[in-house]
Every structure is written in structure tokens, then in C-alpha cells.
Amino acid sequence: MKAKRIAVIKRDLCNPNSCGNYLCQRVCPINRKDENCVTVSEIDRKPLIDESLCIGCGICVKKCPRKAIEVVNLPEELEDTPIHRYGKNLFSLFRLPIPKNQAVVGLIGPNGIGKSTVLNILAGELRPNAGVFETEVPWKEIIDRFKGTELQDYMETLAKRGIKTGYKPQHVDMIPKKWSGKVRTLLEKTKGKDIISRLKMEEMLDKEIEKLSGGELQLLAITATIMKDCDFYFFDEPSSYLDVEQRLRVAKEIRKLCEKAVVMVVEHDLAVADYLADYTHILYGKPGVFGVVSKPYGVRTGINTYLEGYIREENMRFRTEPIFFSHRARASDKDKLFLQFSGFEKAFERFSLKTEPGNLYKGEIIGILGPNAIGKTTFIKMLAGVLKPDKGESLDLKLSYKPQRVVLKKEEENMRVEDFLKKRSEKISDTESKRILRFLGVERLLERMMGSLSGGELQSVFIVTCLLEEHDMILMDEPSAFLDVEQRLRVAKLIREHVEGREIPCFVVDHDLQFMDAIADRVILFEGEPGVKGEANPICMLGEGINQFLKSLDITFRRDPNTGRPRANKPGSQKDLEQKNKGQYYYMG
């Protein structure tokens, strides 16, 4: 069967005046034969592409100065009509994941692939239209489409508007813009003091919401969602900003919800997704253009299939190469001294921090591990000169700093991405800068407004900004937050190439152990009592540091024999006890 073609025009980017009035229409070879492949909408005066006439030549895609057009062939194996399309030349979603009783269903796939559309349909906020947007599709036709499947009963309930939904959004940094006052006030009308205790949130109850850290905002959002009495719970990236122990603690609480309701989770930390979910759907396609939901898999099989990039049952390859993880820690080979830094001491009203001195080598990346509220970000701010230490000297270097929370100032929300980047650096047009923009997908965002970006897009822009600024050293605080699996590995590769190419050092704070495994040469482990006292150990080798870190948490990870990815062991299991006896908490062999 001949592949179907889909064309998408990003109407927020399209501006016919910027191309001399409908350049796409003028260059289209079908239009030049006096056929109407590209026409003009009478509603918004922007182009429309007739997908039945389009030959997929790609000329309009290449010629559009604002990168507003995408034309792709749908997989030949995909015979379905879409479950929903937002309009002509807009995003399409094919198929839906299957809600499961007494189980947590995980969704894995790149950003922009339709996970929000899935949520809105299953939550009853968006009525699926089967790709028909001229008239409203009757519910009976929609339900008939799922007749005899596990989705039939759920869709019938949706049609009766009988679904109560709890949604934990991705971008928790938006919470202070919508809510103010103390945490206790926000949660006081809800029930569930036990969960506040189990998630160890007591100390943040009297804090002002606007002063919460990223991890505290995440816990607040998760707790407020769990406390709701709902039929359907959807958690979008619940692990962002949380440390390893918090991630597993939250996973246990989310799992309890499936005893009474349907639970779905989007999670890009694969170790957490593995620990949390029972079943997994893979979402693939072309971000921003179309998304396809695979059949359900057991969680291990589903994650491994996603990493392989090939769905055998559908004969569908959605990635050119599989993703593998190392079974052993990288041995650092950096030996050219860059500088020595002093130890620091800093005392606040309720918290104190002490760090050790150390050496930095050219082209080296130092990972920083430890629980939240232990002083990691404070250490970075002292290194960067943003915060003055009580003892020790900040570095006399040009430092480029990517903060933990990627929050925009009010005046930045209405800036174009290109203007935002130029405000930080004038170098966005040279060859190396263009490569960085292209590698992280920021090049296609240049005409977008900063305030319209998703969490992952905003994170990519801040990472690019950090790399483009003048610097002798880089400090990155949680660069993996809101990025999907492939973006995280791409960011790790880009930062490593940048640091090694310029022979400069880099510090990275992150809680995704797979990301840390991919990016760090050596690590600094922070220990102590969160929120009270923090101490940083001397820099050590990567394997030693991660093992020591997990030992302090009494958590072990085994390695998947096929992909090498870490999988959390259940406490007290045979594998958990075996690894603890051998002192192998992360790396095997």
C-alpha cells in the first residue's frame, strides 16, 4: 500500500508577508501546473496544502524562511485513520493507549509526539474527531471504532462525561504564577496528612510557594494531585527536580492510586519508569506533525523495544540506531591540569555547607550527586560568584551558568527565541553556534515566542544559551529536566564535545543516573542532613561515586542484560541482597 502523506503548517510561525506573499504557493510544482495543491485559507489568510495532491517534493519545506512547513510520509504499515486531528495541516494522533485497572500504564516517547493529546482525550477534555473536523463526529461512531476492545467501556463512560481527572502538569515552574501564599494553605482543604509525612514534606508546609525550590514545587504538585478523589490520574514527568530517593518514594505513592483508579504516567527517567509502571505504550512518529501509539507491552519489554527503535510486531523502525548503556563506569583519562579550587564554607540561618578543595582538568566534566536541599546548587553559585562564600574564593573566570529552574522574566515571555539568544550572545550566526542550535533542535524554534515554549523546548534554549555565552568554564544545574530520553543523550554528547573541544572544565548537577553515567568523568558526592547541613566529599572516580551515593541511600540498581540500562531492585529482593553483599550498588562486574 502506498504511504499516506501528511502536511503540517505551523500557523503561529507562518507569516506570508515575510516571504513575499505565499512563496510556498509560488514554488509548488503542482501549482505551477495550474492545480491547487497550495491554496489560501479564507479564515486566516495563511496557506493550506492539499495532501491528496502533494507529491512530497519538499520544495516548500526548504524554501519557507520561517521553517513553518513540514511534509512527511506516514508509515505504510499505518492503515488507521487518526483518532484525532486538530485541523487541516495540523497535528494528528493515531490510536490511544489502553487504560488498565489495578495497573500503572507508562507512556514513553519523544516530546511533541502527542502525549498531551492523549491526556486530553482520556480525561474527557478533548472529543476525538477521527480526522473529521468539518462536522462533529457522533459519540456512537467513536465508540463503534473501539467496539470489542478494552477501550470500549472507557469511551462509553467518557461519552456520559463521567470521568473525574487529576492531572500533574509537566512544567511545575508555572505554579508560583498561578498560586500564592503558604504551602499549608494550599493543601489544608485536602485530605491526606499521611502522604505529606511519607513524602517528608513537613518542613516545606510553612514556606511561601514563590520561594519553593524546583524539587519542592514538584512534590507540591504531585501531592495536590494525589489528594484529589479521581477516576483517572495522569502524571506528566513526576521525577523532574526530585533526587533519586524522592523519585522512588513518589513512585510508590503513585502506584497506590491504581488500586482505586486508572493511572497513566509520562516519564523520561527510564529507571523510574521501569520501577513505576506495569505496562508501557511507545509513542513514535514526527514530533509536532503526527504521533502513533503502539500496543501495550510489559514494562521491561516496552522500554527495551523503545531503546531498540524497532517494533517487530508492526515492522516499524522509528530510530536508525538502538540506544545502549555501558555496563561499566567510564575511566577518566583527563590529566592536563586546568586549575585548583579552594574549599568553601557557607552558613545560613538554618543551613550550613562545607566543601573540599580539588583539581580540575582540561576537558573534564564533574558530576555532582546528592539529595535535594544538601547544598549542591549553593556550591555551584559560590563557584560562579553568584553567592559569596564565608570561607574560600570564587573562581576568577568567565563562567556560564545554567540554573536549575528555567524560569522567564515577564519581559522575556514575549521575546522571540532568536532575540533572547542574541541578548545573551552575539555569536548565534557562526558555524559552531549554528551546529549547536541544529543539534538540540533550537534552530526550528527561533521565530517562536519564549512564553509559548514547552518545558523541554525552554530547557534546550537555556542549555544553548549557556554554551553560546563567553566562558572559561560551564556550570549546569539539572540540564536533563523536561528532556526526553534521546534529548538527554544528545545533550550529554553535545556538552562533552563542547567541553573537550575547548579544553575547559564543566560541573553538572543531575539526578538522572543514566544521564550522569553518560556525561561525567568524575563526581563529587554531597552528604549530610538535607535542609540542615551539607558536606561535599573530595572528587572521586565515576563508578566509586555512584556506588557510594546509592549505598548511602540503601538502594541498588541491576543492569538489563540486553541494553545495559539500570533497573531499580525491589528492597529486600534476592538481587538487592546479592549486590549489597558484593558492594555493587550500580555497576555490575
Coordinates of C-alpha atoms in Angstrom, one line a residue:
M1 CA 0.0 0.0 0.0
K2 CA 1.3 3.4 -0.9
A3 CA 2.4 5.5 2.0
K4 CA 0.0 8.3 3.1
R5 CA 1.3 11.8 3.3
I6 CA 0.7 14.4 5.9
A7 CA 1.5 18.1 5.7
V8 CA 1.6 20.4 8.7
I9 CA 1.8 24.2 8.7
K10 CA 2.7 25.8 12.0
R11 CA 0.3 28.7 11.8
D12 CA 1.9 30.6 14.7
L13 CA 5.1 30.7 12.7
C14 CA 3.7 31.2 9.2
N15 CA 3.8 34.8 8.0
P16 CA 3.1 35.3 4.3
N17 CA 4.5 38.9 4.4
S18 CA 7.9 37.6 5.4
C19 CA 8.3 35.5 2.2
G20 CA 7.0 38.0 -0.4
N21 CA 3.4 36.6 -0.2
Y22 CA 2.9 32.9 -0.3
L23 CA 6.3 31.7 -1.5
C24 CA 5.2 28.1 -0.9
Q25 CA 2.4 28.6 -3.4
R26 CA 4.7 30.0 -6.0
V27 CA 7.3 27.3 -5.8
C28 CA 5.0 24.3 -5.6
P29 CA 5.4 22.3 -8.9
I30 CA 1.7 21.2 -8.7
N31 CA 0.5 24.8 -8.5
R32 CA 2.8 25.6 -11.4
K33 CA 0.8 23.1 -13.4
D34 CA -2.4 25.1 -12.6
E35 CA -3.6 22.7 -10.0
N36 CA -4.5 23.9 -6.5
C37 CA -2.2 22.0 -4.2
V38 CA -1.3 25.1 -2.1
T39 CA -4.2 27.4 -1.6
V40 CA -5.0 30.3 0.8
S41 CA -7.4 29.9 3.8
E42 CA -10.3 32.3 3.8
I43 CA -10.3 32.2 7.6
D44 CA -6.7 33.3 8.5
R45 CA -5.2 34.1 5.0
K46 CA -2.5 31.5 5.6
P47 CA -1.6 28.6 3.2
L48 CA -3.3 25.3 3.1
I49 CA -1.8 22.2 1.5
D50 CA -4.0 19.5 -0.2
E51 CA -2.4 16.3 1.0
S52 CA -4.0 14.3 -1.8
L53 CA -2.3 16.4 -4.5
C54 CA 1.0 17.0 -2.6
I55 CA 3.9 14.9 -4.2
G56 CA 6.2 15.3 -1.2
C57 CA 8.9 17.1 -3.2
G58 CA 9.9 19.1 -0.1
I59 CA 10.5 22.4 -2.1
C60 CA 8.1 24.4 0.0
V61 CA 9.6 22.9 3.2
K62 CA 13.1 24.1 2.2
K63 CA 12.0 27.5 0.8
C64 CA 9.9 28.6 3.8
P65 CA 12.0 31.2 5.6
R66 CA 10.3 30.7 9.0
K67 CA 10.5 26.8 9.0
A68 CA 6.7 26.7 9.3
I69 CA 6.1 23.7 6.9
E70 CA 6.7 20.0 7.3
V71 CA 5.7 17.3 4.9
V72 CA 6.2 13.7 5.8
N73 CA 5.2 10.3 4.6
L74 CA 3.2 8.2 7.1
P75 CA 4.4 4.6 7.6
E76 CA 3.0 2.2 5.0
E77 CA 2.0 -0.1 7.8
L78 CA -0.2 2.5 9.4
E79 CA -3.6 1.8 8.0
D80 CA -5.7 3.6 10.6
T81 CA -7.3 6.9 10.2
P82 CA -6.3 9.3 13.0
I83 CA -8.1 9.1 16.3
H84 CA -7.9 12.9 16.3
R85 CA -6.6 15.7 14.1
Y86 CA -6.6 19.3 15.2
G87 CA -7.5 20.6 11.8
K88 CA -6.3 20.7 8.2
N89 CA -2.5 20.7 8.1
L90 CA -2.3 20.3 11.9
F91 CA -1.1 17.6 14.2
S92 CA -2.6 14.1 14.0
L93 CA -2.8 11.4 16.7
F94 CA -3.2 7.7 15.7
R95 CA -4.6 5.2 18.3
L96 CA -4.9 5.6 22.0
P97 CA -3.2 3.9 25.0
I98 CA -5.4 1.4 26.9
P99 CA -6.3 2.4 30.5
K100 CA -5.8 -0.6 32.8
N101 CA -7.4 -1.3 36.1
Q102 CA -5.1 -2.3 39.0
A103 CA -2.0 -1.2 37.0
V104 CA 0.1 1.8 36.1
V105 CA 0.4 2.5 32.4
G106 CA 3.5 4.3 31.3
L107 CA 3.9 6.4 28.1
I108 CA 7.4 6.7 26.6
G109 CA 8.4 8.7 23.6
P110 CA 9.9 12.0 22.5
N111 CA 8.4 15.4 23.4
G112 CA 5.8 16.8 21.0
I113 CA 4.6 13.3 19.9
G114 CA 1.0 13.6 21.3
K115 CA 1.1 12.7 25.0
S116 CA -0.9 15.8 25.9
T117 CA -3.5 15.0 23.2
V118 CA -3.8 11.5 24.8
L119 CA -4.3 13.0 28.2
N120 CA -6.9 15.5 27.0
I121 CA -8.9 12.8 25.2
L122 CA -8.8 10.2 28.0
A123 CA -9.7 13.0 30.5
G124 CA -12.7 14.0 28.5
E125 CA -11.4 17.4 27.8
L126 CA -11.0 16.8 24.0
R127 CA -13.6 15.0 22.0
P128 CA -11.8 12.8 19.3
N129 CA -12.9 13.6 15.8
A130 CA -11.4 10.7 13.7
G131 CA -9.7 13.2 11.5
V132 CA -13.1 14.8 10.5
F133 CA -13.1 18.5 11.5
E134 CA -15.8 19.9 9.2
T135 CA -18.6 18.4 11.3
E136 CA -18.9 16.9 14.8
V137 CA -18.5 13.2 14.9
P138 CA -21.2 11.4 16.9
W139 CA -20.1 9.6 20.0
K140 CA -21.7 6.4 18.7
E141 CA -19.3 6.4 15.7
I142 CA -16.3 7.0 18.0
I143 CA -17.4 4.2 20.4
D144 CA -18.0 1.8 17.5
R145 CA -14.4 2.3 16.4
F146 CA -13.4 0.7 19.7
K147 CA -16.1 -2.0 19.8
G148 CA -14.8 -5.3 21.1
T149 CA -11.6 -3.7 22.5
E150 CA -10.5 -2.8 26.1
L151 CA -11.2 0.9 25.3
Q152 CA -14.9 0.4 24.5
D153 CA -16.1 0.7 28.1
Y154 CA -13.9 3.6 28.9
M155 CA -15.1 5.5 25.8
E156 CA -18.7 4.9 26.8
T157 CA -18.0 6.3 30.2
L158 CA -16.3 9.3 28.6
A159 CA -19.4 9.9 26.4
K160 CA -21.5 10.2 29.5
R161 CA -19.0 12.7 30.9
G162 CA -18.4 10.5 33.9
I163 CA -14.6 10.9 34.3
K164 CA -13.1 12.8 37.2
T165 CA -9.5 13.7 36.4
G166 CA -6.4 14.5 38.4
Y167 CA -3.5 16.0 36.3
K168 CA 0.0 16.7 37.4
P169 CA 1.5 19.0 34.8
Q170 CA 5.0 18.9 33.3
H171 CA 6.0 22.5 33.9
V172 CA 5.8 22.9 37.7
D173 CA 7.7 26.1 37.5
M174 CA 4.4 27.8 36.4
I175 CA 2.8 27.0 39.9
P176 CA 4.1 30.3 41.6
K177 CA 2.4 32.3 38.7
K178 CA -1.0 30.8 39.5
W179 CA -0.8 30.3 43.3
S180 CA 0.5 32.3 46.2
G181 CA 0.6 32.0 49.9
K182 CA 1.9 29.2 52.1
V183 CA 2.0 25.5 51.1
R184 CA -0.1 24.6 54.1
T185 CA -2.9 26.9 53.0
L186 CA -3.0 25.4 49.5
L187 CA -3.2 21.8 50.9
E188 CA -5.3 22.5 54.0
K189 CA -8.6 21.8 52.3
T190 CA -7.5 18.4 51.0
K191 CA -7.2 15.2 52.9
G192 CA -4.2 13.1 53.3
K193 CA -1.8 14.1 56.1
D194 CA -0.3 10.7 55.8
I195 CA 1.1 11.3 52.3
I196 CA 2.7 14.6 53.5
S197 CA 4.5 12.5 56.1
R198 CA 5.5 9.7 53.7
L199 CA 6.9 12.2 51.2
K200 CA 8.7 14.1 54.0
M201 CA 7.1 17.4 53.2
E202 CA 6.6 18.7 56.7
E203 CA 9.4 21.3 56.6
M204 CA 8.0 23.0 53.5
L205 CA 4.4 23.4 54.7
D206 CA 5.1 26.9 56.1
K207 CA 7.1 28.1 53.1
E208 CA 5.8 30.6 50.6
I209 CA 5.0 29.0 47.3
E210 CA 7.0 31.6 45.4
K211 CA 10.1 30.6 47.4
L212 CA 10.0 26.9 46.8
S213 CA 12.8 25.1 45.0
G214 CA 12.2 23.0 41.9
G215 CA 12.0 19.8 43.9
E216 CA 9.6 21.3 46.4
L217 CA 7.3 22.6 43.6
Q218 CA 7.3 19.1 42.1
L219 CA 6.4 17.5 45.5
L220 CA 3.6 20.0 46.0
A221 CA 2.1 19.3 42.5
I222 CA 2.3 15.6 43.0
T223 CA 0.8 15.7 46.5
A224 CA -2.1 18.0 45.4
T225 CA -2.9 15.7 42.6
I226 CA -2.8 12.5 44.7
M227 CA -5.0 14.1 47.3
K228 CA -7.8 14.5 44.8
D229 CA -10.6 11.9 44.6
C230 CA -10.5 11.0 40.9
D231 CA -11.2 8.2 38.4
F232 CA -8.3 9.0 36.2
Y233 CA -4.8 10.2 37.2
F234 CA -2.2 11.5 34.8
F235 CA 1.3 12.4 35.9
D236 CA 3.5 14.2 33.4
E237 CA 7.2 13.8 34.3
P238 CA 6.8 13.4 38.1
S239 CA 10.6 12.9 38.6
S240 CA 11.9 16.2 37.3
Y241 CA 13.8 18.1 40.0
L242 CA 13.5 15.2 42.5
D243 CA 16.5 13.4 43.8
V244 CA 16.8 9.6 43.5
E245 CA 15.3 8.7 46.8
Q246 CA 12.4 11.1 46.3
R247 CA 11.8 9.7 42.8
L248 CA 11.3 6.1 44.2
R249 CA 9.3 7.4 47.2
V250 CA 6.9 9.2 44.8
A251 CA 6.7 6.2 42.6
K252 CA 5.4 4.1 45.5
E253 CA 2.7 6.7 46.2
I254 CA 1.6 6.9 42.6
R255 CA 1.4 3.1 42.4
K256 CA -1.0 3.0 45.3
L257 CA -3.5 5.0 43.2
C258 CA -4.0 2.2 40.7
E259 CA -5.9 0.3 43.5
K260 CA -8.8 2.7 43.0
A261 CA -8.4 4.5 39.7
V262 CA -6.8 4.5 36.2
V263 CA -3.2 5.8 36.3
M264 CA -1.0 6.9 33.4
V265 CA 2.4 8.4 33.7
V266 CA 4.8 10.1 31.2
E267 CA 8.4 9.6 32.5
H268 CA 11.7 10.1 30.7
D269 CA 13.9 8.7 33.6
L270 CA 13.8 5.1 32.4
A271 CA 14.8 3.7 35.7
V272 CA 11.9 5.4 37.4
A273 CA 9.5 4.5 34.5
D274 CA 10.6 0.8 34.9
Y275 CA 10.1 0.9 38.7
L276 CA 6.7 2.7 38.5
A277 CA 4.8 1.2 35.5
D278 CA 3.3 -2.2 34.9
Y279 CA 2.6 -1.7 31.2
T280 CA 4.1 0.6 28.6
H281 CA 2.9 2.2 25.3
I282 CA 5.6 3.5 22.9
L283 CA 4.7 6.8 21.1
Y284 CA 6.5 7.4 17.9
G285 CA 6.2 9.5 14.7
K286 CA 7.3 13.0 13.9
P287 CA 7.2 15.5 16.8
G288 CA 4.8 18.3 16.0
V289 CA 3.4 16.5 13.0
F290 CA 2.0 13.1 13.9
G291 CA 2.1 10.6 16.7
V292 CA 1.3 6.9 16.8
V293 CA 0.6 4.9 20.0
S294 CA 1.9 1.3 20.0
K295 CA 0.1 -1.7 21.5
P296 CA 0.8 -2.2 25.3
Y297 CA 3.9 -4.1 26.4
G298 CA 5.1 -5.3 29.7
V299 CA 7.3 -2.5 31.1
R300 CA 10.7 -4.2 30.6
T301 CA 9.8 -5.3 27.0
G302 CA 8.3 -1.9 26.2
I303 CA 11.3 0.1 27.4
N304 CA 13.8 -2.2 25.7
T305 CA 11.8 -2.1 22.4
Y306 CA 11.8 1.7 22.6
L307 CA 15.6 1.7 23.1
E308 CA 16.0 -0.7 20.2
G309 CA 14.0 1.7 18.0
Y310 CA 12.2 -1.1 16.2
I311 CA 8.7 -2.6 16.8
R312 CA 8.8 -6.0 15.4
E313 CA 5.1 -6.7 15.5
E314 CA 4.4 -3.6 13.4
N315 CA 7.6 -3.9 11.3
M316 CA 8.2 -0.3 12.3
R317 CA 11.7 1.2 12.7
F318 CA 11.4 4.7 14.3
R319 CA 15.1 5.2 15.1
T320 CA 18.1 4.5 12.9
E321 CA 20.2 3.1 15.7
P322 CA 19.5 1.4 19.0
I323 CA 20.4 3.0 22.3
F324 CA 22.7 1.1 24.6
F325 CA 24.2 1.9 28.0
S326 CA 27.5 0.9 29.4
H327 CA 27.8 -1.9 31.8
R328 CA 30.9 -0.3 33.4
A329 CA 31.8 3.1 34.6
R330 CA 33.9 5.3 32.3
A331 CA 37.6 5.6 33.4
S332 CA 38.6 9.2 33.2
D333 CA 41.7 9.9 31.0
K334 CA 41.9 13.6 31.6
D335 CA 45.4 14.5 33.1
K336 CA 46.1 18.1 31.9
L337 CA 45.6 20.4 35.0
F338 CA 43.3 23.4 34.4
L339 CA 43.2 24.8 37.9
Q340 CA 42.8 24.1 41.6
F341 CA 39.8 25.4 43.5
S342 CA 39.5 26.1 47.2
G343 CA 37.1 24.6 49.7
F344 CA 34.1 26.6 50.7
E345 CA 32.1 27.2 53.8
K346 CA 28.8 29.0 53.9
A347 CA 26.4 29.4 56.8
F348 CA 22.8 30.5 56.5
E349 CA 20.2 30.9 59.3
R350 CA 19.2 27.2 59.2
F351 CA 21.7 25.6 56.9
S352 CA 25.5 25.3 56.6
L353 CA 27.7 23.9 53.9
K354 CA 31.3 22.8 53.7
T355 CA 33.1 21.6 50.6
E356 CA 36.6 20.2 49.9
P357 CA 39.2 21.7 47.6
G358 CA 40.1 20.0 44.3
N359 CA 41.8 19.9 41.0
L360 CA 40.0 20.4 37.6
Y361 CA 41.5 19.0 34.4
K362 CA 41.1 20.3 30.8
G363 CA 38.1 18.9 29.0
E364 CA 36.7 17.3 32.2
I365 CA 33.1 17.0 33.4
I366 CA 32.5 16.7 37.1
G367 CA 29.1 15.3 38.1
I368 CA 27.6 16.4 41.4
L369 CA 25.5 13.9 43.3
G370 CA 23.4 14.1 46.4
P371 CA 19.9 14.6 47.7
N372 CA 17.9 17.8 47.3
A373 CA 18.5 20.6 49.9
I374 CA 22.0 19.4 50.6
G375 CA 23.9 22.4 49.1
K376 CA 24.7 21.3 45.5
T377 CA 23.2 24.5 43.9
T378 CA 24.7 26.6 46.7
F379 CA 28.2 25.2 45.8
I380 CA 27.6 26.0 42.1
K381 CA 26.6 29.5 43.0
M382 CA 29.7 30.0 45.1
L383 CA 31.9 28.7 42.3
A384 CA 30.1 31.0 39.8
G385 CA 30.5 34.1 42.1
V386 CA 26.7 34.4 42.3
L387 CA 26.9 33.8 46.0
K388 CA 29.7 34.9 48.2
P389 CA 31.2 32.2 50.5
D390 CA 32.1 32.8 54.1
K391 CA 35.4 31.0 53.5
G392 CA 37.1 30.2 50.2
E393 CA 37.5 32.1 47.0
S394 CA 35.2 32.2 43.9
L395 CA 36.9 31.5 40.6
D396 CA 38.4 34.4 38.6
L397 CA 37.0 33.0 35.4
K398 CA 34.3 33.7 32.9
L399 CA 31.6 31.3 34.0
S400 CA 28.5 30.3 32.1
Y401 CA 25.7 29.1 34.4
K402 CA 22.5 27.2 33.5
P403 CA 20.3 27.5 36.6
Q404 CA 18.2 24.6 38.0
R405 CA 14.8 26.2 37.2
V406 CA 14.3 27.6 33.7
V407 CA 12.0 30.5 34.6
L408 CA 11.4 33.5 32.3
K409 CA 11.2 37.1 33.4
K410 CA 8.0 38.8 32.5
E411 CA 9.6 40.9 29.8
E412 CA 11.2 37.8 28.2
E413 CA 7.9 35.9 27.7
N414 CA 7.1 38.0 24.6
M415 CA 10.6 37.8 23.1
R416 CA 11.4 35.7 20.0
V417 CA 13.8 32.9 20.8
E418 CA 16.3 34.4 18.4
D419 CA 16.2 37.7 20.2
F420 CA 16.5 36.0 23.6
L421 CA 19.7 34.2 22.4
K422 CA 21.1 37.4 20.9
K423 CA 20.6 39.2 24.1
R424 CA 22.9 36.7 25.8
S425 CA 25.3 36.2 22.9
E426 CA 26.0 37.8 19.5
K427 CA 27.6 34.6 18.3
I428 CA 24.5 32.7 17.1
S429 CA 25.4 33.1 13.4
D430 CA 28.8 31.5 13.3
T431 CA 29.3 27.9 12.1
E432 CA 29.8 26.3 15.6
S433 CA 26.8 28.2 17.0
K434 CA 24.5 27.0 14.1
R435 CA 25.7 23.4 14.8
I436 CA 24.7 23.7 18.4
L437 CA 21.3 25.2 17.5
R438 CA 20.7 22.5 15.0
F439 CA 21.9 19.6 17.2
L440 CA 19.4 20.5 20.0
G441 CA 16.5 21.4 17.7
V442 CA 16.6 25.1 18.7
E443 CA 17.1 26.3 15.1
R444 CA 13.4 25.5 14.3
L445 CA 12.3 27.5 17.4
L446 CA 14.0 30.8 16.5
E447 CA 10.8 32.5 15.4
R448 CA 8.7 31.2 18.3
M449 CA 7.9 33.4 21.4
M450 CA 9.7 32.3 24.6
G451 CA 6.5 32.2 26.5
S452 CA 5.0 29.7 24.1
L453 CA 7.7 27.0 24.6
S454 CA 7.2 23.7 26.3
G455 CA 9.3 22.7 29.3
G456 CA 11.6 20.7 27.1
E457 CA 12.0 23.4 24.5
L458 CA 12.7 26.0 27.2
Q459 CA 15.3 23.7 28.7
S460 CA 17.0 23.3 25.3
V461 CA 17.1 27.1 24.8
F462 CA 18.7 27.7 28.2
I463 CA 21.3 25.0 27.5
V464 CA 22.2 26.6 24.2
T465 CA 22.4 30.0 25.8
C466 CA 24.8 28.6 28.4
L467 CA 27.0 27.1 25.6
L468 CA 26.9 30.3 23.5
E469 CA 27.9 32.8 26.2
E470 CA 31.6 33.7 26.6
H471 CA 33.1 31.3 29.2
D472 CA 36.1 29.5 30.5
M473 CA 34.0 27.0 32.5
I474 CA 30.4 25.8 32.5
L475 CA 28.1 25.1 35.4
M476 CA 24.9 23.2 34.5
D477 CA 22.2 22.6 37.1
E478 CA 19.8 19.8 36.2
P479 CA 20.1 20.1 32.4
S480 CA 18.1 16.8 31.9
A481 CA 14.8 18.1 33.4
F482 CA 11.9 18.0 30.9
L483 CA 14.0 16.5 28.2
D484 CA 13.1 13.1 26.7
V485 CA 15.4 10.1 26.6
E486 CA 17.0 10.9 23.2
Q487 CA 17.3 14.6 24.0
R488 CA 19.2 13.8 27.2
L489 CA 21.7 11.6 25.4
R490 CA 22.1 14.3 22.7
V491 CA 22.7 17.0 25.4
A492 CA 25.3 14.8 27.1
K493 CA 27.1 14.2 23.8
L494 CA 27.0 17.9 22.9
I495 CA 28.3 19.1 26.3
R496 CA 31.0 16.5 26.2
E497 CA 32.1 17.5 22.7
H498 CA 32.0 21.2 23.6
V499 CA 34.0 20.8 26.8
E500 CA 36.6 18.5 25.3
G501 CA 36.9 20.6 22.1
R502 CA 37.6 23.8 24.1
E503 CA 39.6 22.0 26.8
I504 CA 37.6 23.6 29.6
P505 CA 36.0 22.0 32.7
C506 CA 32.3 21.7 33.4
F507 CA 30.2 20.9 36.5
V508 CA 26.9 19.1 36.1
V509 CA 24.2 18.6 38.8
D510 CA 21.6 16.0 37.9
H511 CA 19.5 13.2 39.4
D512 CA 19.2 11.0 36.4
L513 CA 21.8 8.4 36.9
Q514 CA 21.8 7.3 33.3
F515 CA 22.5 10.9 32.2
M516 CA 25.2 11.2 34.8
D517 CA 26.7 7.9 33.6
A518 CA 26.8 9.3 30.0
I519 CA 28.3 12.7 30.8
A520 CA 30.6 12.7 33.8
D521 CA 34.3 11.8 34.1
R522 CA 34.4 12.1 37.9
V523 CA 31.9 13.0 40.6
I524 CA 31.5 14.9 43.9
L525 CA 29.2 13.3 46.4
F526 CA 27.3 15.6 48.8
E527 CA 26.1 14.1 52.1
G528 CA 24.6 15.3 55.4
E529 CA 21.2 16.3 56.6
P530 CA 19.0 17.9 53.9
G531 CA 18.0 21.4 54.8
V532 CA 20.3 21.5 57.9
K533 CA 23.9 20.6 57.0
G534 CA 25.7 19.6 53.8
E535 CA 29.2 18.3 53.3
A536 CA 30.9 17.6 50.0
N537 CA 33.4 14.7 49.7
P538 CA 36.6 15.1 47.6
I539 CA 36.2 14.4 43.9
C540 CA 36.3 10.7 43.1
M541 CA 36.0 8.4 40.0
L542 CA 32.6 8.0 38.5
G543 CA 31.9 4.4 39.4
E544 CA 33.1 4.8 43.0
G545 CA 31.0 7.9 43.5
I546 CA 27.7 6.5 42.2
N547 CA 28.2 3.3 44.2
Q548 CA 28.9 5.3 47.3
F549 CA 25.9 7.5 46.7
L550 CA 23.5 4.6 46.3
K551 CA 25.0 2.8 49.3
S552 CA 24.1 5.9 51.4
L553 CA 20.5 5.6 50.2
D554 CA 20.5 1.8 50.6
I555 CA 19.3 1.4 47.0
T556 CA 20.7 -1.0 44.4
F557 CA 20.3 -1.0 40.6
R558 CA 20.8 -4.0 38.4
R559 CA 21.7 -3.8 34.7
D560 CA 19.4 -5.0 32.0
P561 CA 21.4 -7.7 30.1
N562 CA 20.2 -6.5 26.7
T563 CA 20.5 -2.7 26.8
G564 CA 22.7 -2.1 29.9
R565 CA 20.2 0.3 31.3
P566 CA 20.0 0.4 35.1
R567 CA 16.8 -1.0 36.8
A568 CA 16.0 -0.4 40.4
N569 CA 15.9 -3.5 42.6
K570 CA 13.0 -4.1 45.0
P571 CA 14.3 -3.6 48.6
G572 CA 15.0 -7.0 50.2
S573 CA 14.8 -8.9 46.9
Q574 CA 17.4 -11.6 46.1
K575 CA 19.2 -9.4 43.6
D576 CA 19.2 -6.5 46.1
L577 CA 20.7 -8.5 48.8
E578 CA 23.2 -10.2 46.5
Q579 CA 24.5 -6.8 45.2
K580 CA 24.7 -5.3 48.7
N581 CA 26.8 -8.3 49.8
K582 CA 29.2 -7.6 46.9
G583 CA 29.1 -3.8 47.4
Q584 CA 27.8 -3.4 43.8
Y585 CA 25.0 -0.8 44.0
Y586 CA 25.1 0.4 40.4
Y587 CA 27.7 -1.2 38.2
M588 CA 27.8 -5.0 37.6
G589 CA 31.1 -6.7 37.2

